[in-house]
Short mmCIF file of C-alpha atoms in Angstrom, two decimals:
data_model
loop_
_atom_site.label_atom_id
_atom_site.label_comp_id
_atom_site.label_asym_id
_atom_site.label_seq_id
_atom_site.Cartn_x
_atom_site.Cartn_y
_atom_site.Cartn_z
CA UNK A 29 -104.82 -44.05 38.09
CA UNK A 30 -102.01 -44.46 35.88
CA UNK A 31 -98.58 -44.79 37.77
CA UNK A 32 -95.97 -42.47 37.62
CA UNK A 33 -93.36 -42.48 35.44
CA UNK A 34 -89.54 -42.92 36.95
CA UNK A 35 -86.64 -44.29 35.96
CA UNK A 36 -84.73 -46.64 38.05
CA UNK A 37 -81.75 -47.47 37.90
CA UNK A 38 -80.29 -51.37 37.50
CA UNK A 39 -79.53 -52.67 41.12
CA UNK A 40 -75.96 -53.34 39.98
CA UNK A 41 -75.29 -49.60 39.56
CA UNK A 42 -76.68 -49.21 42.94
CA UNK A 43 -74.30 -51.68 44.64
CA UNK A 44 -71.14 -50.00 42.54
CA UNK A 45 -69.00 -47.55 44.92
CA UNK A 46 -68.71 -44.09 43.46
CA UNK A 47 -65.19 -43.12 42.01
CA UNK A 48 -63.06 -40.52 43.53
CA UNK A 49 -61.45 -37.79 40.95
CA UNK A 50 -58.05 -37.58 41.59
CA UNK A 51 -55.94 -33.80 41.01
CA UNK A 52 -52.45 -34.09 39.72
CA UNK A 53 -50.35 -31.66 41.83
CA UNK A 54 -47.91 -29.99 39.09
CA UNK A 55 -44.38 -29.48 40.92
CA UNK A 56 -42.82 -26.18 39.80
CA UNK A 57 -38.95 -26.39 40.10
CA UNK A 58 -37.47 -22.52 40.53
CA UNK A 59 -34.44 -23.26 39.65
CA UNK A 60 -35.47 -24.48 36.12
CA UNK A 61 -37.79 -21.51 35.45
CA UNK A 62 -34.35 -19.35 36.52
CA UNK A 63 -31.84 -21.49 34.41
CA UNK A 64 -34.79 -20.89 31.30
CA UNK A 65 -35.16 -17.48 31.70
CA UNK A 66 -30.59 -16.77 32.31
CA UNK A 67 -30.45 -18.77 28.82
CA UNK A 68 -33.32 -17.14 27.13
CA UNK A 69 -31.65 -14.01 27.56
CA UNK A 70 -28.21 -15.02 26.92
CA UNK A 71 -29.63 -16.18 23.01
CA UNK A 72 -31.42 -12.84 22.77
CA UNK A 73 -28.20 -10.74 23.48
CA UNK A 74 -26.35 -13.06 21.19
CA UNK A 75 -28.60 -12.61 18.43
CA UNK A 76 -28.82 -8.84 18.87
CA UNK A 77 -25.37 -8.85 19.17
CA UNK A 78 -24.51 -10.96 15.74
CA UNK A 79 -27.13 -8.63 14.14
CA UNK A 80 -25.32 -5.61 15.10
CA UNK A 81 -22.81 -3.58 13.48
CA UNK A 82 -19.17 -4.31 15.55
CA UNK A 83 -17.83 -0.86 16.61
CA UNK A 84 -14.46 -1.55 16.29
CA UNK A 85 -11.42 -0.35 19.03
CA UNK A 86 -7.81 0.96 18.10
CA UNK A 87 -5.35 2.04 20.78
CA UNK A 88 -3.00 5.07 19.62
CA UNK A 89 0.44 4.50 18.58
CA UNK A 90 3.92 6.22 17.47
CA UNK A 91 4.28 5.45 13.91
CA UNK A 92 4.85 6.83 10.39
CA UNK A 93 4.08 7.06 6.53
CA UNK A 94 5.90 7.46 3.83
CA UNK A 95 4.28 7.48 0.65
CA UNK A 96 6.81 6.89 -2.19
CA UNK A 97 6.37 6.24 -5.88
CA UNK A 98 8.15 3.00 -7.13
CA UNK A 99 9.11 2.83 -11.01
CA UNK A 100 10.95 1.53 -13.62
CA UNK A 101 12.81 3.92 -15.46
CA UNK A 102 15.09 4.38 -18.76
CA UNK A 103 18.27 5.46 -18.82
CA UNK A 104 19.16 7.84 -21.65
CA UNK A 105 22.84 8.89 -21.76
CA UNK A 106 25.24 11.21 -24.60
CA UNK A 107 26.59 7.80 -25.59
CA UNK A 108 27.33 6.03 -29.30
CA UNK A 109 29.18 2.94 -30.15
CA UNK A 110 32.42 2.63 -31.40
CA UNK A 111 33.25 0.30 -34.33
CA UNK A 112 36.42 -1.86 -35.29
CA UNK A 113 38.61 -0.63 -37.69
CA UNK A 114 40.05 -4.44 -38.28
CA UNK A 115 39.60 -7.89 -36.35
CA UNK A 116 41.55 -9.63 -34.17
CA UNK A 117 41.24 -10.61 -30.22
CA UNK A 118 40.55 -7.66 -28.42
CA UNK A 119 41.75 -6.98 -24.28
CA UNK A 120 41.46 -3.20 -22.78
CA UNK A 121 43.53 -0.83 -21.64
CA UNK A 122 40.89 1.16 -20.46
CA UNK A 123 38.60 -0.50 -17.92
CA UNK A 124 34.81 -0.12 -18.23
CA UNK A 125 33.50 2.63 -16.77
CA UNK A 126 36.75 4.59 -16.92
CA UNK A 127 37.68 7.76 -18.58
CA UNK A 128 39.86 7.82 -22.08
CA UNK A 129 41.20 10.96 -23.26
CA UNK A 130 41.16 11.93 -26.73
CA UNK A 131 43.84 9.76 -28.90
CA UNK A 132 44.44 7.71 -25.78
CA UNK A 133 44.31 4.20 -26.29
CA UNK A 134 41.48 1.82 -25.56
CA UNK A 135 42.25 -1.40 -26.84
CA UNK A 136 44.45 -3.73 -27.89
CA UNK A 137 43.97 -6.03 -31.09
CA UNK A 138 45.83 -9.43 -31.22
CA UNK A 139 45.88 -12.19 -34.57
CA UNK A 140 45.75 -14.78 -32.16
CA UNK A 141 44.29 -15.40 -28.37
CA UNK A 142 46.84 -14.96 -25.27
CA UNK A 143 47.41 -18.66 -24.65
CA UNK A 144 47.02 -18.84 -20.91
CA UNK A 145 44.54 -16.85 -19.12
CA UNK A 146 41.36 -18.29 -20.18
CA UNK A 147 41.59 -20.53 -16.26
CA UNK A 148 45.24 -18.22 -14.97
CA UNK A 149 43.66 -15.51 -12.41
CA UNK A 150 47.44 -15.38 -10.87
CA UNK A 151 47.95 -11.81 -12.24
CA UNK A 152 44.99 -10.75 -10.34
CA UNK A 153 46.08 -8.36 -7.63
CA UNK A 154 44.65 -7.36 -4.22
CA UNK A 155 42.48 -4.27 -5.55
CA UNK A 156 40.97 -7.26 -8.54
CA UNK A 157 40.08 -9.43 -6.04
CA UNK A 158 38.94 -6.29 -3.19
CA UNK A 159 36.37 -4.59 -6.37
CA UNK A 160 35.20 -8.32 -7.51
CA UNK A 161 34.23 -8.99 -3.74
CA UNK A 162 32.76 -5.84 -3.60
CA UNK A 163 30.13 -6.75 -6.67
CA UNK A 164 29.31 -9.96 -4.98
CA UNK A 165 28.68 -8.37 -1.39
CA UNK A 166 26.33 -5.82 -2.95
CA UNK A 167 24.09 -8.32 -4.49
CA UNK A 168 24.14 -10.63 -1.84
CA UNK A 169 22.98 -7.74 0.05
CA UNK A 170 20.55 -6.58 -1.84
CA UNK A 171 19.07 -9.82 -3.03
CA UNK A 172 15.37 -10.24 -3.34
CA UNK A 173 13.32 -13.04 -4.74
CA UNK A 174 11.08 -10.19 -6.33
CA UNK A 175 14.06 -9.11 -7.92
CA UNK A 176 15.23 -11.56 -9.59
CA UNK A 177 16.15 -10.03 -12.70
CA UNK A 178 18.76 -8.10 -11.19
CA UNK A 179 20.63 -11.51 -11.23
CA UNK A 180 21.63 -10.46 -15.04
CA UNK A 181 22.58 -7.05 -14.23
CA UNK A 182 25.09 -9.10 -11.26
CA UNK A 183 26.08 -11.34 -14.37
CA UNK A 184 27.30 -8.44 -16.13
CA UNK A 185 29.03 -6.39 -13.62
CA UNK A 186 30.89 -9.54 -12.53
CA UNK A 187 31.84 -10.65 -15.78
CA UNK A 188 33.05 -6.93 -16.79
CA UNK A 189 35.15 -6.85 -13.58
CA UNK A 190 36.69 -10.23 -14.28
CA UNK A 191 36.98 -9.00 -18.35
CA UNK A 192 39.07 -5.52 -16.52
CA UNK A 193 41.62 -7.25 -14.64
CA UNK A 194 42.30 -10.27 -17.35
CA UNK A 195 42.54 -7.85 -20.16
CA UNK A 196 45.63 -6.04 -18.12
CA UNK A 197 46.53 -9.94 -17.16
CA UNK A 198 46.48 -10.72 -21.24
CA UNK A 199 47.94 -7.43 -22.50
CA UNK A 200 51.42 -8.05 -20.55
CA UNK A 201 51.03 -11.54 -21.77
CA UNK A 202 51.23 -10.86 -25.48
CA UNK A 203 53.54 -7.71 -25.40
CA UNK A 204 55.76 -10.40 -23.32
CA UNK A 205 55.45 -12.99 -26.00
CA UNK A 206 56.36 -10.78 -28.83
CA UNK A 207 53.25 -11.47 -30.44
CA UNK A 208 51.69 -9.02 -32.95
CA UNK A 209 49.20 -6.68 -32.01
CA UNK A 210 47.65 -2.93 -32.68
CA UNK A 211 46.41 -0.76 -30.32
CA UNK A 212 43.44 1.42 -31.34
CA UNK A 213 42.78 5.03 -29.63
CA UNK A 214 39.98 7.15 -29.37
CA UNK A 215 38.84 9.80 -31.42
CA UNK A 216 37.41 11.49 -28.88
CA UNK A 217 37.19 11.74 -24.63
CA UNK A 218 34.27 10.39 -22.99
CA UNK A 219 34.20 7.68 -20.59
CA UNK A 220 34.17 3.86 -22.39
CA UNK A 221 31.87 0.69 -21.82
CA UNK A 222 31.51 -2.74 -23.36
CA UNK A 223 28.04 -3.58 -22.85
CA UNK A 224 25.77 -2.21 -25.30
CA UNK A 225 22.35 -2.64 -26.31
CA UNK A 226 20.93 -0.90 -29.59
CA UNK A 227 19.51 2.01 -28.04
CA UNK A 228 22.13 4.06 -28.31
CA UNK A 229 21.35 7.51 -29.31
CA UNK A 230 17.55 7.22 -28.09
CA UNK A 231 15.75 10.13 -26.93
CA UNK A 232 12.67 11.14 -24.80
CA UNK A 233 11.14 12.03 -27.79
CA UNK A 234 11.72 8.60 -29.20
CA UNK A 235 9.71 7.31 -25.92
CA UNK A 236 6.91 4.27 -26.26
CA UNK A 237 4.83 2.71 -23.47
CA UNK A 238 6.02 -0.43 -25.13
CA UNK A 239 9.73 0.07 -24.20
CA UNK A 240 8.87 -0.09 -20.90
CA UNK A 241 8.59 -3.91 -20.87
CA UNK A 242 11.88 -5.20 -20.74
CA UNK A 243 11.26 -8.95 -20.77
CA UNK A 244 12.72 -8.97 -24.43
CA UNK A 245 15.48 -6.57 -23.84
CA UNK A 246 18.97 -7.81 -24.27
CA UNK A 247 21.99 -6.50 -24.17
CA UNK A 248 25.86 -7.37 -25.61
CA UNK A 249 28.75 -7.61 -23.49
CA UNK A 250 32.21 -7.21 -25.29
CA UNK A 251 34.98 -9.52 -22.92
CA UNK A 252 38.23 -9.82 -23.10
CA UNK A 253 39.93 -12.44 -25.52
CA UNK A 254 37.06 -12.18 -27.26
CA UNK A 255 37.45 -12.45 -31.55
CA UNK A 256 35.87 -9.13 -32.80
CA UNK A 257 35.30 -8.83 -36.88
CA UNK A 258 36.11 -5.34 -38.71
CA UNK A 259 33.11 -3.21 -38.79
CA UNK A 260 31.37 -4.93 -35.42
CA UNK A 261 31.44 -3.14 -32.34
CA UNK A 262 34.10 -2.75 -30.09
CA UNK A 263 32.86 -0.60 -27.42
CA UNK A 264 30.78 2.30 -26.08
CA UNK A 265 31.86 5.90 -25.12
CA UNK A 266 29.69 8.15 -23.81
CA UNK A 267 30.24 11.70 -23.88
CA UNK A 268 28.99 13.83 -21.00
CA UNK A 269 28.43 13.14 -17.26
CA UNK A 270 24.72 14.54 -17.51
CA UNK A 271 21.90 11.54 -17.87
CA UNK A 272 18.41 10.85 -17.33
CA UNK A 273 15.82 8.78 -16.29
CA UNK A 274 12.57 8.47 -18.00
CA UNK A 275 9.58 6.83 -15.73
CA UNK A 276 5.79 6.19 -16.87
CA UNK A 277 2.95 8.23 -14.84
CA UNK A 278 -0.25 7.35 -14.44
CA UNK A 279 -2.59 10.44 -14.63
CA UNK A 280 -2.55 11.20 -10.95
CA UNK A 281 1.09 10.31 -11.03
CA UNK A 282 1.57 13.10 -13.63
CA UNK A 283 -0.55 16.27 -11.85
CA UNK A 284 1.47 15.53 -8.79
CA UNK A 285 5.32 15.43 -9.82
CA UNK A 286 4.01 18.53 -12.46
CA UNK A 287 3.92 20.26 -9.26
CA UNK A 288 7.34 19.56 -8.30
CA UNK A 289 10.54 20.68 -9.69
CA UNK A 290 12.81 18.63 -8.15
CA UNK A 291 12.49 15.20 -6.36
CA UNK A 292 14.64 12.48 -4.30
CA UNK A 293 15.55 9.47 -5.49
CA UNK A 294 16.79 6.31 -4.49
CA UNK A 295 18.21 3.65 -6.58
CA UNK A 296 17.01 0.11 -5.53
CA UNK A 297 19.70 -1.39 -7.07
CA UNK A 298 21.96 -0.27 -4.22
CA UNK A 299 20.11 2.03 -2.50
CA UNK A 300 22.27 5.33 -2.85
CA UNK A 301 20.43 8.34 -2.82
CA UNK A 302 20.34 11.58 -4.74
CA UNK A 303 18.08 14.68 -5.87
CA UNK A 304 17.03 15.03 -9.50
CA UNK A 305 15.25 17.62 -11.68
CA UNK A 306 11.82 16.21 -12.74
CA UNK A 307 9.81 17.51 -16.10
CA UNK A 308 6.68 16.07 -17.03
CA UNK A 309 5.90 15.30 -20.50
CA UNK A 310 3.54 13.65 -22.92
CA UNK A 311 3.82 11.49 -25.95
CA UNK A 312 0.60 11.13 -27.62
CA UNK A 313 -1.76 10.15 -25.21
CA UNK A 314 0.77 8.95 -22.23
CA UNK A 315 2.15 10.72 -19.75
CA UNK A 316 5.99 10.70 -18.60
CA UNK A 317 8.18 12.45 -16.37
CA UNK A 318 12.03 13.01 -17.15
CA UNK A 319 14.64 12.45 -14.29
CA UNK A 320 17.41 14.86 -14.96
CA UNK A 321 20.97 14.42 -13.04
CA UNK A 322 24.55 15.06 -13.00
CA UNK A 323 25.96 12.45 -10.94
CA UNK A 324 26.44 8.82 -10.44
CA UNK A 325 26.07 8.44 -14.30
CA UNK A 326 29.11 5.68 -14.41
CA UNK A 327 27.82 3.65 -11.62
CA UNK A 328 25.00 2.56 -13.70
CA UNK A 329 26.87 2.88 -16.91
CA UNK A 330 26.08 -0.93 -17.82
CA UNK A 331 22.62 -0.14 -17.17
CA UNK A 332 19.23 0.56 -19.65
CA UNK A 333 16.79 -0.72 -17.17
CA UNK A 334 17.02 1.24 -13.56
CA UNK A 335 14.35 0.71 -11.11
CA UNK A 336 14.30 3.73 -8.43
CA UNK A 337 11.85 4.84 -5.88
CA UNK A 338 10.72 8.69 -5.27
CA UNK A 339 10.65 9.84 -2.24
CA UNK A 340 7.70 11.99 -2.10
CA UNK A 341 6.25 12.62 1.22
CA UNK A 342 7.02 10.89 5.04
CA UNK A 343 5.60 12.49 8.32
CA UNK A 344 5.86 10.95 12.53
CA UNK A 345 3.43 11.03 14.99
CA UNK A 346 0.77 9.70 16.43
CA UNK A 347 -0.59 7.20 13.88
CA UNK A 348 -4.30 6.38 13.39
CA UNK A 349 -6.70 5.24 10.76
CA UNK A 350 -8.37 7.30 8.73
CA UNK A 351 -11.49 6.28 8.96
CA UNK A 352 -11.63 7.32 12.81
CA UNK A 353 -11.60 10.43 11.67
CA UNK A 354 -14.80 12.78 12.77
CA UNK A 355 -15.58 16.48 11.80
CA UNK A 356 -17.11 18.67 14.54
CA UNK A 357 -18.80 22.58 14.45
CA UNK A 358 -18.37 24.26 17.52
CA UNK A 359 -19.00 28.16 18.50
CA UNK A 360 -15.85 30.09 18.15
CA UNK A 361 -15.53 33.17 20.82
CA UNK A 362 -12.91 35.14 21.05
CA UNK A 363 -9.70 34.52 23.88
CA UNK A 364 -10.63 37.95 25.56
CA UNK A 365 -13.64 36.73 26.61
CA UNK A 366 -12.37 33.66 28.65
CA UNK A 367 -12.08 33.76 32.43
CA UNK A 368 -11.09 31.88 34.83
CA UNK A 369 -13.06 31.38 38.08
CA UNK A 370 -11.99 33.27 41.59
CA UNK A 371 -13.76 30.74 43.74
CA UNK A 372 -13.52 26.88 41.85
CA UNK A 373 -10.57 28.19 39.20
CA UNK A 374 -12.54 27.05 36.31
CA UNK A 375 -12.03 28.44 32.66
CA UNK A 376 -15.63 29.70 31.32
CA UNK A 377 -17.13 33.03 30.08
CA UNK A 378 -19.83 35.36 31.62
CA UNK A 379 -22.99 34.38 30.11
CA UNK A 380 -25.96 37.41 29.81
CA UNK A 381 -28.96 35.93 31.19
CA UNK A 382 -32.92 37.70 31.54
CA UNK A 383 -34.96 37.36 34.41
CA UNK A 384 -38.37 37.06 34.83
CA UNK A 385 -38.27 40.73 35.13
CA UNK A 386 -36.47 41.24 31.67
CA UNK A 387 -33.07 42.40 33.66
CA UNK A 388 -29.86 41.20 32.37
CA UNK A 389 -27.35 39.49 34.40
CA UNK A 390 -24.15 37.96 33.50
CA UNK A 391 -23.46 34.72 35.47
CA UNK A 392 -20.68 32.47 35.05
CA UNK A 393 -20.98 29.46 33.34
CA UNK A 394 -18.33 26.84 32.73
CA UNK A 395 -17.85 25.47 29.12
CA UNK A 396 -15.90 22.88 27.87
CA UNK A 397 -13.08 24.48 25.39
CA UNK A 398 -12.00 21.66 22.54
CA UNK A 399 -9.26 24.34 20.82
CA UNK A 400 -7.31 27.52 21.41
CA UNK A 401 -5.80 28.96 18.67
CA UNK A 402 -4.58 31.97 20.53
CA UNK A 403 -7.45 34.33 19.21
CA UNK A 404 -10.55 32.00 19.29
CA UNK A 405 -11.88 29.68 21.99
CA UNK A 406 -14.03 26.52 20.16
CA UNK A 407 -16.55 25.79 22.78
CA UNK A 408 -19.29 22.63 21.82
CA UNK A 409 -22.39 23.96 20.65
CA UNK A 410 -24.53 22.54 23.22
CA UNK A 411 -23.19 25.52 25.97
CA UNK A 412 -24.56 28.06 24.38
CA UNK A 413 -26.91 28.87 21.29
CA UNK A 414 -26.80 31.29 18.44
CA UNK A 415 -27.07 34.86 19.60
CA UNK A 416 -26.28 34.21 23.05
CA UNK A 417 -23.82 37.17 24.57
CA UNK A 418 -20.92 37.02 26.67
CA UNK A 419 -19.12 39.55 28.48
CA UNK A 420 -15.79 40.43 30.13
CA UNK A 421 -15.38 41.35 33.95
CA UNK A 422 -16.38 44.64 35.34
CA UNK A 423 -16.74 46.12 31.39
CA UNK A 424 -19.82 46.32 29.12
CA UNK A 425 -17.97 45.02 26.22
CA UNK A 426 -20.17 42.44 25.38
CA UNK A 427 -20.04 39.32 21.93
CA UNK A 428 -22.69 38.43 20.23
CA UNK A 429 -22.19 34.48 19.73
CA UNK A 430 -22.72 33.76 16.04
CA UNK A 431 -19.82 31.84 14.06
CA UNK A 432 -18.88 28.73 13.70
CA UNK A 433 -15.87 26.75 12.99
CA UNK A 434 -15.37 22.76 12.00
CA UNK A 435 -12.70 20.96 13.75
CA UNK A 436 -11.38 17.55 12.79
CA UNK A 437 -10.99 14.91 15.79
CA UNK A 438 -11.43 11.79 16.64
CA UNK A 439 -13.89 9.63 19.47
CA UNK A 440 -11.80 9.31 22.19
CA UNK A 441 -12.92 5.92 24.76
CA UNK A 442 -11.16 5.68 27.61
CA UNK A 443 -13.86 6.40 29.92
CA UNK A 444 -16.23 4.25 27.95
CA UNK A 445 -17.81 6.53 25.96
CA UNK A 446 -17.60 8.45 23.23
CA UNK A 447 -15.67 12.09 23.88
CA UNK A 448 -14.23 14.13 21.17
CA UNK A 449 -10.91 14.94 21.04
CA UNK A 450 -9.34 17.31 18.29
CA UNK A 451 -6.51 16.53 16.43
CA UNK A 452 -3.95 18.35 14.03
CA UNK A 453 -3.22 16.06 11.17
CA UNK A 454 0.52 16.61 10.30
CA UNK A 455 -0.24 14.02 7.27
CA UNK A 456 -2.86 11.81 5.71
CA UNK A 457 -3.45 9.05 2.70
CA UNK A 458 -6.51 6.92 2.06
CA UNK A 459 -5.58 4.63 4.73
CA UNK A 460 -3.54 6.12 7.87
CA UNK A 461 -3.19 9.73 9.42
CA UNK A 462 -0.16 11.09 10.99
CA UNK A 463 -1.00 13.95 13.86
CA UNK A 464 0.43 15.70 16.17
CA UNK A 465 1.36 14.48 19.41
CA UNK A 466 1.82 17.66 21.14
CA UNK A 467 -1.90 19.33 20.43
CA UNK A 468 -3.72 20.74 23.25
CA UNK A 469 -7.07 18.76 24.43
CA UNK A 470 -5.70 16.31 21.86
CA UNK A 471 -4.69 12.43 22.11
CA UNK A 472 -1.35 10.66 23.27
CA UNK A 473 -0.49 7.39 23.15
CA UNK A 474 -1.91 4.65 24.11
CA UNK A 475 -5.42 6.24 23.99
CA UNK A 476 -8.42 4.29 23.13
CA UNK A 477 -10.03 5.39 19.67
CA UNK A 478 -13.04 4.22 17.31
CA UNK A 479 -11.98 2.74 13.96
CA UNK A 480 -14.83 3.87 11.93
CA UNK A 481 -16.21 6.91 13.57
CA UNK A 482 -19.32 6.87 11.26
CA UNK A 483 -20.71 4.28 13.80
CA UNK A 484 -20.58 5.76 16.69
CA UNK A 485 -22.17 9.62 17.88
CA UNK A 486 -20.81 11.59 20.73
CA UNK A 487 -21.10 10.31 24.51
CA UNK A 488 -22.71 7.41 23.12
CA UNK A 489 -21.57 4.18 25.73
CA UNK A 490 -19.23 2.15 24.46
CA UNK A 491 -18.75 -0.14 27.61
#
């Protein structure tokens, strides 16, 4: 008999002591798995947040507009230039600016220079001094670093001031000397200058876009004691107290002031103010408008080159962006219908109603009213739907709900959310609105409105 067969195992695996199996215990701290989850949430809201579209807050305040057209214009004027009939130094009796009547004199020609007045400012007198002060004070004034070219028209006006008063200075001089001299009068009345420029004479017609850059304009002055030959100018008289201003227009520029007959000006150079008649022309393919007025010509008698601003339209009020604007329909029923309330003193209507029975009831429903124009109640379109009736109390006079009306408005926040509040805009341009401050279920100021309207919808939660 075969023996069986086992295996058995090596005596040294029977004297080795059997191993235990340890089990790790894993610890789990709370407040970890609490601080995880607080920050995983905090970088999810953050990264929603940067991925979504910032709805942007205004509060309402006072303010203004005023939308005025800034130009550069050119002066045309009834003027021509008056030639010597000899040579010899010249000094006025006429100061610039001033009117000469016909054969009155204007000058004074010398064969030689008055000998001591080229540095001698004794013979100025108070009212010299008093109108050369006043030239300085108006650009000091006035000064701006954007401006800079009016620095020549100061040049001028103080140098024909100073010319004025030595001229009168020089005059006494060389009549006191015994020196020779002729004075020359005018041929005709007019009022006389001594700057001129070359464009005397032009006319509207005669307009260029290319005359409108004046960094290559230049202009003659005519002082006094200065050596003037036969034949060369010796000053300029213009004619008639009417004058215009011709500006450039851009197309838009041009359908608006073609609207207008008459505008408001004001001169930048010193900021006086005036009305003028405008006409809108063209020359070839640009488009121009024509300042016409009848005062203030001498003040700017030295002048080609005027720039002026035109006041065209200003409004106050409330102030807000445009872009917070928001149009809204709403159901428009008539004031007769509206009632107010015995028991809470609510303003509503009497709504007609069916049973389950088909009968008709009115029962009073309270609806939130955005306008009142004094014949129509604008009620939001979510109280009541198209071809609902309401009635008036103890009559069967009964309206058939079924127009509509837009209103303009804004999303009012204040509660933090989205409300809409109408408004009456007094004045608007691409940027800012100007409404009314006094409209019924409107804003005042200080509210809290949305900048861009587009990104928000009605009661939506703002905060």
């Amino acid at each position: 008999m075969s023996p069986e067969n086992h295996t058995t195992k090596p005596s040294s695996d029977l004297n080795r002591p059997e191993k235990k199996v340890r089990h790790r215990h894993i610890n789990i701290n709370i407040g970890m798995i609490v601080f995880f989850i607080i920050f995983l949430y905090l970088v999810i809201n953050i990264i929603i947040y940067m991925g979504k579209e910032q709805i942007a807050v205004v509060e309402v305040q006072n303010g203004s507009i005023v939308d005025n057209g800034y130009y550069t214009g050119i002066i045309l004027r009834s003027e021509e230039v008056v030639t010597a009939q000899s040579s010899g130094y010249i000094n006025f009796y006429v100061g610039n600016g001033e009117k000469v009547a016909k054969d009155g004199n204007v000058y004074m020609l010398s064969a030689s220079a008055s000998s001591d007045t080229a540095s001698d400012f004794s013979g100025f007198s108070s009212t010299d001094y008093a109108d050369i002060s006043r030239i300085i004070s108006l650009y000091t004034s006035n000064y701006s670093d954007s401006m800079y070219s009016d620095l020549y028209t100061f040049k001028y006006d103080l140098q024909n001031q100073i010319s004025e008063a030595l001229s009168s200075h020089n005059i006494s001089a060389i009549q006191s000397a015994g020196q020779g001299f002729d004075s020359v009068s005018a041929e005709k009345s007019g009022i006389v200058c001594y700057t001129y420029d070359g464009m005397e004479g032009l006319t509207r017609d005669q307009i260029t876009d290319d005359m409108f850059n004046s960094n290559n304009y230049e202009k003659q002055q005519i002082v006094s004691n200065q050596w003037i030959d036969s034949g060369n100018t010796a000053y300029k008289l213009v004619t008639d107290d009417n004058w215009s201003i011709v500006i450039k227009l851009t197309p838009e520029q041009a359908r608006n002031l073609s609207q207008e007959t008459s505008v408001t000006i004001r001169f930048a150079k010193d900021n006086v103010q005036t009305s003028a008649t405008v006409q809108v022309f063209s020359n070839g393919e640009s488009n121009y408008a024509s300042l016409s007025l009848s005062k203030y010509m001498v003040r700017y008698i030295a002048d080609r080159y005027i720039d002026i601003e035109i006041i065209e339209s200003s409004a106050e009020g409330l102030k807000i962006p445009s872009s917070a604007i928001v149009y809204k329909d709403f159901y428009k029923i008539p004031v007769d219908y509206l009632i107010t309330d015995e028991d809470t003193s609510e303003s509503g209507f009497y709504k007609y109603t069916y049973d389950e029975s088909g009968e008709m009831s009115a029962v009073f429903y309270k609806a939130d009213i955005y306008a009142n124009d004094g014949e129509y109640c604008y009620v939001d379109t979510s109280d009541f739907q198209l071809g609902d009736y309401v009635g008036k109390v103890n009559s069967n006079d009964r309206y058939r709900i079924a127009e509509t009306a837009q209103l303009t408005g804004v999303y009012n926040i204040n509660q933090g959310y989205s409300i809409f509040r109408i408004v009456d805009i007094l004045y608007q341009n691409d940027e800012y609105c100007i409404v009314d401050e006094n409209t019924p279920y409107g804003l005042t100021q200080y509210d809290r409105i949305i900048l861009n309207a587009s990104q928000v919808d009605e009661d939506q939660i703002i905060y």
